[in-house]
Amino acid sequence: MAKDWKADKGDQGNCLPDQLPLIPLLSTVVFPGMIVNLQVSRERNLRVAAEVEVDDLVGLVLQTDLSASEPEPSHLSTIGVAARVINKVNVPGDTVQLILQGLRRFKITEFINTHPYLKARIRDAEEDAVISLSANVLISNAVALFEELAGLDGSINSEAVSLVRMNTEGCGEVADQISTRLVMRLEDKTEILEAVEPEERLRSVIRILRREIQVKKIGADIQRQTQDEIGKTQREYILRQQMKTIKKELGDAASKEGGKDLRLRIEASALPEKVRKEALAEMSRLEAMSPASAEHGVIRAYLETLVDLPWDKQSSDNIDLSEAIDILNTDHYGLDKVKERIVEFLAVRKMNPSLKGPILCLVGPPGTGKTSLGRSIARSMNREYARISVGGLRDEAEIRGHRRTYVGAMPGKIIQALRRAGTNNPVFVIDEIDKIGSDHRGDPASALLEVLDPEQNKAFCDLYLDAPFDLSRVMFVATANRLDTIPPALRDRLEIIELGGYSEEEKLAIARNYLIPRQRREAALEEGDLEIRDDAVCTILREYTRDAGVRSLERKIAAICRKVTTAKTLKKIQGTVCIESESVHQYLGPPRFFSEMAGRVDEVGVATGLAWTPSGGEILFVELSRSSGKGRLQLTGQLGDVMKESAQAAMSYVRAHAADLGIPEEAFTTTDLHLHVPAGGIPKDGPSAGIALVTAIASILTGRPVHHNIAMTGEISLRGRVLPVGGVREKILAARRAGLETVILPLWNRKDLDDVPQEVKDDLRFIFAENVADVLDTVLHRHAVAGVLVDRTGETAARDDTVPSDRSHGTHRIPDSIPGH
């Protein structure tokens, strides 16, 4: 062997040679000072073992790629340990046993060769021990933690602790001494081996010691708890055996008492015969079963559910139409269409008691009283009230129930609600039916098809009950905010009754008669403590709320009541507090909403449209600008696909009728248009802005301003027909709220004015259009202007500010406008 590989016994390997043969190790990590018995069997390692003699030095490096049978340089760690050969023994089976002692860390700087074995140029990687205050603290902590771990781990003997306590010359030596005696993961050993800086190495050891101590403590706690549980189980077994003997001596009377009561309830209940036989069979199983059995509780819960269900319990309908009308009018203001339908059902029910319950679906914006109306229906019919919410429901088992084979099985929401109601003919409200979902667990909407079908629900089978239950006597009332998200098959089973948003007069009446008294009571105020004037309520409606219902209004009234209660409690005010329009801002802060039409004037390229949202109607402005270009149309404002198609149809119509409108043909090839619908952060879609889009495009290309006080809604066709749209009531309420004077509607929507409150119709002028030419003739000024804005004085001769009630243009004729209708 080369002389450079001999270890100098005088310095115990403190000076390393420039190069060493390498032995890659798969899962063994050797630290300085550690003696290891190594079995060498791989070809290259055998070549090294064959050449080394006792006292020779070899390099031990960790193999990072464990899949390589004969590792290459790229498969090895760059940090290793120089080890002295203490003994070498050839054993049978082409294996050599080497007993090695780790000396010092080294770093591989260059591989010299890979055959016949790995050989590398190295440099010493150990740093000399530096005694400092921080080093002494780390050493003390490490030794103390090692002693604590030894007390928890029986595999660490006291001799090892003594050796560590004696060798405290430096952080690196202490870290290596402790690491040699710890059982660690390979990743932890590798981290410590490759930590060249002594204090960093000792910190890693301290972290591992703390983790191992925590693991040992948790293991000891678990073992102690397990022993306690075993002792408790044995004790319970002995007591149970003694109790069994006592029960046997007493005739088992006490243990059977509860089962006897349940059997009597089953026999006395009005269960169907088939269900009764099944229940009695399960009861016999229960009586023969030990109360300690896991199945005992499952069977008992099932039988109690069967007995508690109202198989034949129903409330008698005490139908007094006059009283029912009074109840509905007392609980809810307006909603005449819904009340009329309920009274019709009550009248028919009174004459025909065998009539099956209808399945109503109340559709309207949030806060319009849909859910609370169900409770009023129950009161008016003298029935029990049940309610479930299916919003966000995705598991079919929530409707049909779980099979009893599953742990924690229970009936579906329908059966649970009927059990709570106690009768089989309650008024059953299914809330938020439009927000039901589906996923891999099933489709709850499909499960509701059976529940809401009068031909099927007389034998509704809940999977938990595994028996048919009659739902035909139940009056189901579903609620939804919109219809388009309800599956068609489910919607086909529902009788749709649409609830529109409230007008300002209706909200004022609701606030005066319902909201203010209720919030005053909840705030512990007497009637004489607080008075909220009507003008204050109107200010709240116009400047602080924008929903179609009254929830936001009630929240604002509640905020005022709370502030008044607080002020009275602190004795800041006394006597009656009167809230007027001018003082609302003191209680609610700055206004949240402002008039959409404030500061609006007749402009070129700006049209006022009307939109419907699930929360009510809104004003929609369509704005266009033009610039030199190649005839492109840019659309912005988060427009949906349908609205983009409407814009393209509007552009096509204007181009096809350019001659009639006085637009030169070159305007479509030399001008780019940018169409924007504020607010850009809110998605918008639907076809009802068609005539507003046509108006804005025609205005920007002709230079004729648009009357800003005219709102419009209607879909368009390429032939210029104005097609009917939905949400007319909410759109008209929004137009009136914004202070508009005239509304243009499709002729086919004329019938929808019957649903609009009379006081709203009295404040607006309605124009019904059959085609786009009628609309443009009405909303555009007759003459173009040079600038974008028209003179605000209204005295310019070129502009026509009047909206004609009967105007002819070519072959088109707009029907009569009708104020208040």
mmCIF file of C-alpha atoms in Angstrom, residues 271-453:
data_model
loop_
_atom_site.group_PDB
_atom_site.id
_atom_site.type_symbol
_atom_site.label_atom_id
_atom_site.label_comp_id
_atom_site.label_asym_id
_atom_site.label_seq_id
_atom_site.Cartn_x
_atom_site.Cartn_y
_atom_site.Cartn_z
ATOM 1 C CA LEU A 271 -97.053 1.632 11.456
ATOM 2 C CA PRO A 272 -98.030 0.000 8.148
ATOM 3 C CA GLU A 273 -98.325 -3.759 8.549
ATOM 4 C CA LYS A 274 -95.210 -4.552 6.559
ATOM 5 C CA VAL A 275 -93.186 -1.974 8.474
ATOM 6 C CA ARG A 276 -94.574 -3.258 11.785
ATOM 7 C CA LYS A 277 -93.412 -6.815 11.040
ATOM 8 C CA GLU A 278 -89.938 -5.540 10.177
ATOM 9 C CA ALA A 279 -89.839 -3.424 13.336
ATOM 10 C CA LEU A 280 -90.905 -6.328 15.571
ATOM 11 C CA ALA A 281 -88.276 -8.572 13.996
ATOM 12 C CA GLU A 282 -85.616 -5.937 14.691
ATOM 13 C CA MET A 283 -86.993 -5.591 18.217
ATOM 14 C CA SER A 284 -86.529 -9.306 18.817
ATOM 15 C CA ARG A 285 -82.918 -9.000 17.654
ATOM 16 C CA LEU A 286 -82.432 -6.055 19.993
ATOM 17 C CA GLU A 287 -83.768 -7.950 23.015
ATOM 18 C CA ALA A 288 -81.442 -10.864 22.354
ATOM 19 C CA MET A 289 -78.443 -8.564 21.989
ATOM 20 C CA SER A 290 -76.077 -7.360 24.684
ATOM 21 C CA PRO A 291 -76.367 -3.634 25.422
ATOM 22 C CA ALA A 292 -72.576 -3.467 25.032
ATOM 23 C CA SER A 293 -72.828 -4.510 21.391
ATOM 24 C CA ALA A 294 -72.078 -1.793 18.840
ATOM 25 C CA GLU A 295 -75.141 -2.784 16.814
ATOM 26 C CA HIS A 296 -77.438 -2.383 19.820
ATOM 27 C CA GLY A 297 -77.442 1.411 19.584
ATOM 28 C CA VAL A 298 -77.897 1.346 15.784
ATOM 29 C CA ILE A 299 -80.989 -0.868 15.947
ATOM 30 C CA ARG A 300 -82.510 1.078 18.829
ATOM 31 C CA ALA A 301 -82.017 4.417 17.027
ATOM 32 C CA TYR A 302 -83.671 2.950 13.912
ATOM 33 C CA LEU A 303 -86.687 1.654 15.850
ATOM 34 C CA GLU A 304 -87.132 4.935 17.720
ATOM 35 C CA THR A 305 -87.072 6.789 14.385
ATOM 36 C CA LEU A 306 -89.785 4.494 13.014
ATOM 37 C CA VAL A 307 -91.975 4.984 16.076
ATOM 38 C CA ASP A 308 -91.509 8.765 16.189
ATOM 39 C CA LEU A 309 -92.537 9.333 12.564
ATOM 40 C CA PRO A 310 -96.078 10.685 12.050
ATOM 41 C CA TRP A 311 -97.402 7.772 9.996
ATOM 42 C CA ASP A 312 -101.033 8.704 10.631
ATOM 43 C CA LYS A 313 -100.771 11.933 12.628
ATOM 44 C CA GLN A 314 -102.076 14.935 10.759
ATOM 45 C CA SER A 315 -103.388 18.314 11.771
ATOM 46 C CA SER A 316 -106.941 19.092 10.779
ATOM 47 C CA ASP A 317 -107.281 22.002 8.384
ATOM 48 C CA ASN A 318 -109.365 24.658 10.103
ATOM 49 C CA ILE A 319 -109.925 26.718 6.981
ATOM 50 C CA ASP A 320 -111.515 30.117 7.474
ATOM 51 C CA LEU A 321 -110.841 32.133 4.343
ATOM 52 C CA SER A 322 -111.424 35.488 6.006
ATOM 53 C CA GLU A 323 -109.073 34.626 8.848
ATOM 54 C CA ALA A 324 -106.494 33.257 6.402
ATOM 55 C CA ILE A 325 -106.590 36.482 4.389
ATOM 56 C CA ASP A 326 -106.166 38.506 7.596
ATOM 57 C CA ILE A 327 -103.151 36.400 8.629
ATOM 58 C CA LEU A 328 -101.483 36.784 5.238
ATOM 59 C CA ASN A 329 -102.106 40.537 5.176
ATOM 60 C CA THR A 330 -100.881 40.939 8.758
ATOM 61 C CA ASP A 331 -97.622 39.064 8.171
ATOM 62 C CA HIS A 332 -96.772 40.409 4.713
ATOM 63 C CA TYR A 333 -97.361 43.634 2.866
ATOM 64 C CA GLY A 334 -98.155 43.397 -0.838
ATOM 65 C CA LEU A 335 -97.465 40.056 -2.585
ATOM 66 C CA ASP A 336 -101.026 40.061 -3.885
ATOM 67 C CA LYS A 337 -100.412 37.390 -6.529
ATOM 68 C CA VAL A 338 -99.002 34.931 -4.004
ATOM 69 C CA LYS A 339 -101.770 35.584 -1.516
ATOM 70 C CA GLU A 340 -104.381 35.136 -4.225
ATOM 71 C CA ARG A 341 -102.938 31.730 -5.173
ATOM 72 C CA ILE A 342 -102.861 30.592 -1.543
ATOM 73 C CA VAL A 343 -106.446 31.674 -0.938
ATOM 74 C CA GLU A 344 -107.495 29.814 -4.093
ATOM 75 C CA PHE A 345 -105.891 26.638 -2.785
ATOM 76 C CA LEU A 346 -107.574 27.049 0.605
ATOM 77 C CA ALA A 347 -110.950 27.559 -1.023
ATOM 78 C CA VAL A 348 -110.614 24.417 -3.142
ATOM 79 C CA ARG A 349 -109.226 22.486 -0.175
ATOM 80 C CA LYS A 350 -112.228 23.460 1.909
ATOM 81 C CA MET A 351 -114.572 22.093 -0.739
ATOM 82 C CA ASN A 352 -112.408 19.051 -1.559
ATOM 83 C CA PRO A 353 -110.476 17.799 1.509
ATOM 84 C CA SER A 354 -108.877 14.966 -0.508
ATOM 85 C CA LEU A 355 -107.051 17.416 -2.774
ATOM 86 C CA LYS A 356 -103.334 16.715 -3.038
ATOM 87 C CA GLY A 357 -101.066 19.489 -1.842
ATOM 88 C CA PRO A 358 -99.674 21.799 -4.537
ATOM 89 C CA ILE A 359 -95.956 22.312 -5.030
ATOM 90 C CA LEU A 360 -95.399 26.053 -5.180
ATOM 91 C CA CYS A 361 -92.099 27.725 -6.007
ATOM 92 C CA LEU A 362 -91.686 31.332 -4.919
ATOM 93 C CA VAL A 363 -89.078 33.019 -7.116
ATOM 94 C CA GLY A 364 -87.802 36.488 -6.358
ATOM 95 C CA PRO A 365 -84.890 38.618 -5.176
ATOM 96 C CA PRO A 366 -83.458 38.153 -1.670
ATOM 97 C CA GLY A 367 -85.340 39.832 1.145
ATOM 98 C CA THR A 368 -88.791 39.807 -0.466
ATOM 99 C CA GLY A 369 -90.355 37.496 2.134
ATOM 100 C CA LYS A 370 -90.281 34.126 0.378
ATOM 101 C CA THR A 371 -89.171 32.017 3.342
ATOM 102 C CA SER A 372 -91.282 33.802 5.949
ATOM 103 C CA LEU A 373 -94.278 33.480 3.656
ATOM 104 C CA GLY A 374 -94.152 29.717 4.174
ATOM 105 C CA ARG A 375 -94.655 30.175 7.917
ATOM 106 C CA SER A 376 -97.621 32.454 7.249
ATOM 107 C CA ILE A 377 -99.142 29.834 4.949
ATOM 108 C CA ALA A 378 -98.849 27.274 7.755
ATOM 109 C CA ARG A 379 -100.551 29.656 10.185
ATOM 110 C CA SER A 380 -103.367 30.419 7.774
ATOM 111 C CA MET A 381 -103.994 26.680 7.238
ATOM 112 C CA ASN A 382 -103.552 25.733 10.911
ATOM 113 C CA ARG A 383 -100.744 23.349 9.968
ATOM 114 C CA GLU A 384 -97.313 22.591 11.380
ATOM 115 C CA TYR A 385 -94.326 24.232 9.730
ATOM 116 C CA ALA A 386 -91.209 22.402 8.517
ATOM 117 C CA ARG A 387 -88.231 23.818 6.682
ATOM 118 C CA ILE A 388 -84.968 22.610 5.192
ATOM 119 C CA SER A 389 -82.344 24.491 3.209
ATOM 120 C CA VAL A 390 -80.777 22.747 0.227
ATOM 121 C CA GLY A 391 -78.464 25.589 -0.798
ATOM 122 C CA GLY A 392 -75.027 24.117 -1.486
ATOM 123 C CA LEU A 393 -76.294 20.563 -0.918
ATOM 124 C CA ARG A 394 -74.225 18.093 -2.959
ATOM 125 C CA ASP A 395 -74.816 14.703 -1.343
ATOM 126 C CA GLU A 396 -77.852 12.757 -2.523
ATOM 127 C CA ALA A 397 -77.923 10.947 0.826
ATOM 128 C CA GLU A 398 -78.955 14.227 2.485
ATOM 129 C CA ILE A 399 -82.321 13.793 0.730
ATOM 130 C CA ARG A 400 -82.706 10.011 0.522
ATOM 131 C CA GLY A 401 -80.898 9.162 3.753
ATOM 132 C CA HIS A 402 -78.013 6.759 4.412
ATOM 133 C CA ARG A 403 -78.250 2.987 4.424
ATOM 134 C CA ARG A 404 -78.027 1.579 7.933
ATOM 135 C CA THR A 405 -74.926 -0.416 7.052
ATOM 136 C CA TYR A 406 -72.864 2.794 7.278
ATOM 137 C CA VAL A 407 -71.466 4.096 10.531
ATOM 138 C CA GLY A 408 -73.377 7.174 11.673
ATOM 139 C CA ALA A 409 -76.266 6.528 9.278
ATOM 140 C CA MET A 410 -79.340 8.734 9.652
ATOM 141 C CA PRO A 411 -82.511 9.573 7.725
ATOM 142 C CA GLY A 412 -82.528 12.227 5.021
ATOM 143 C CA LYS A 413 -83.502 15.835 5.656
ATOM 144 C CA ILE A 414 -87.102 15.238 4.508
ATOM 145 C CA ILE A 415 -87.795 12.483 7.051
ATOM 146 C CA GLN A 416 -85.926 14.326 9.818
ATOM 147 C CA ALA A 417 -88.028 17.454 9.277
ATOM 148 C CA LEU A 418 -91.280 15.460 9.312
ATOM 149 C CA ARG A 419 -90.190 13.774 12.545
ATOM 150 C CA ARG A 420 -89.649 17.186 14.133
ATOM 151 C CA ALA A 421 -92.935 18.536 12.774
ATOM 152 C CA GLY A 422 -94.907 15.644 14.277
ATOM 153 C CA THR A 423 -97.538 15.541 11.496
ATOM 154 C CA ASN A 424 -97.611 14.105 7.992
ATOM 155 C CA ASN A 425 -99.242 17.172 6.416
ATOM 156 C CA PRO A 426 -97.117 20.196 7.368
ATOM 157 C CA VAL A 427 -96.339 23.165 5.175
ATOM 158 C CA PHE A 428 -92.842 22.144 4.098
ATOM 159 C CA VAL A 429 -90.507 24.905 2.861
ATOM 160 C CA ILE A 430 -87.534 23.808 0.726
ATOM 161 C CA ASP A 431 -85.294 26.857 0.767
ATOM 162 C CA GLU A 432 -82.744 27.916 -1.885
ATOM 163 C CA ILE A 433 -83.722 25.185 -4.355
ATOM 164 C CA ASP A 434 -81.894 27.048 -7.125
ATOM 165 C CA LYS A 435 -78.534 26.657 -5.352
ATOM 166 C CA ILE A 436 -78.551 22.878 -5.073
ATOM 167 C CA GLY A 437 -75.400 21.215 -6.453
ATOM 168 C CA SER A 438 -74.081 17.814 -7.462
ATOM 169 C CA ASP A 439 -70.797 15.910 -7.396
ATOM 170 C CA HIS A 440 -69.449 12.346 -7.223
ATOM 171 C CA ARG A 441 -71.743 11.617 -4.252
ATOM 172 C CA GLY A 442 -74.860 11.964 -6.397
ATOM 173 C CA ASP A 443 -77.360 14.527 -7.628
ATOM 174 C CA PRO A 444 -79.708 15.827 -4.887
ATOM 175 C CA ALA A 445 -81.862 17.581 -7.500
ATOM 176 C CA SER A 446 -82.701 14.214 -9.036
ATOM 177 C CA ALA A 447 -83.573 12.864 -5.595
ATOM 178 C CA LEU A 448 -86.001 15.764 -5.145
ATOM 179 C CA LEU A 449 -87.872 14.685 -8.285
ATOM 180 C CA GLU A 450 -89.469 11.851 -6.333
ATOM 181 C CA VAL A 451 -90.216 14.097 -3.365
ATOM 182 C CA LEU A 452 -91.940 16.777 -5.452
ATOM 183 C CA ASP A 453 -93.913 14.522 -7.799
#
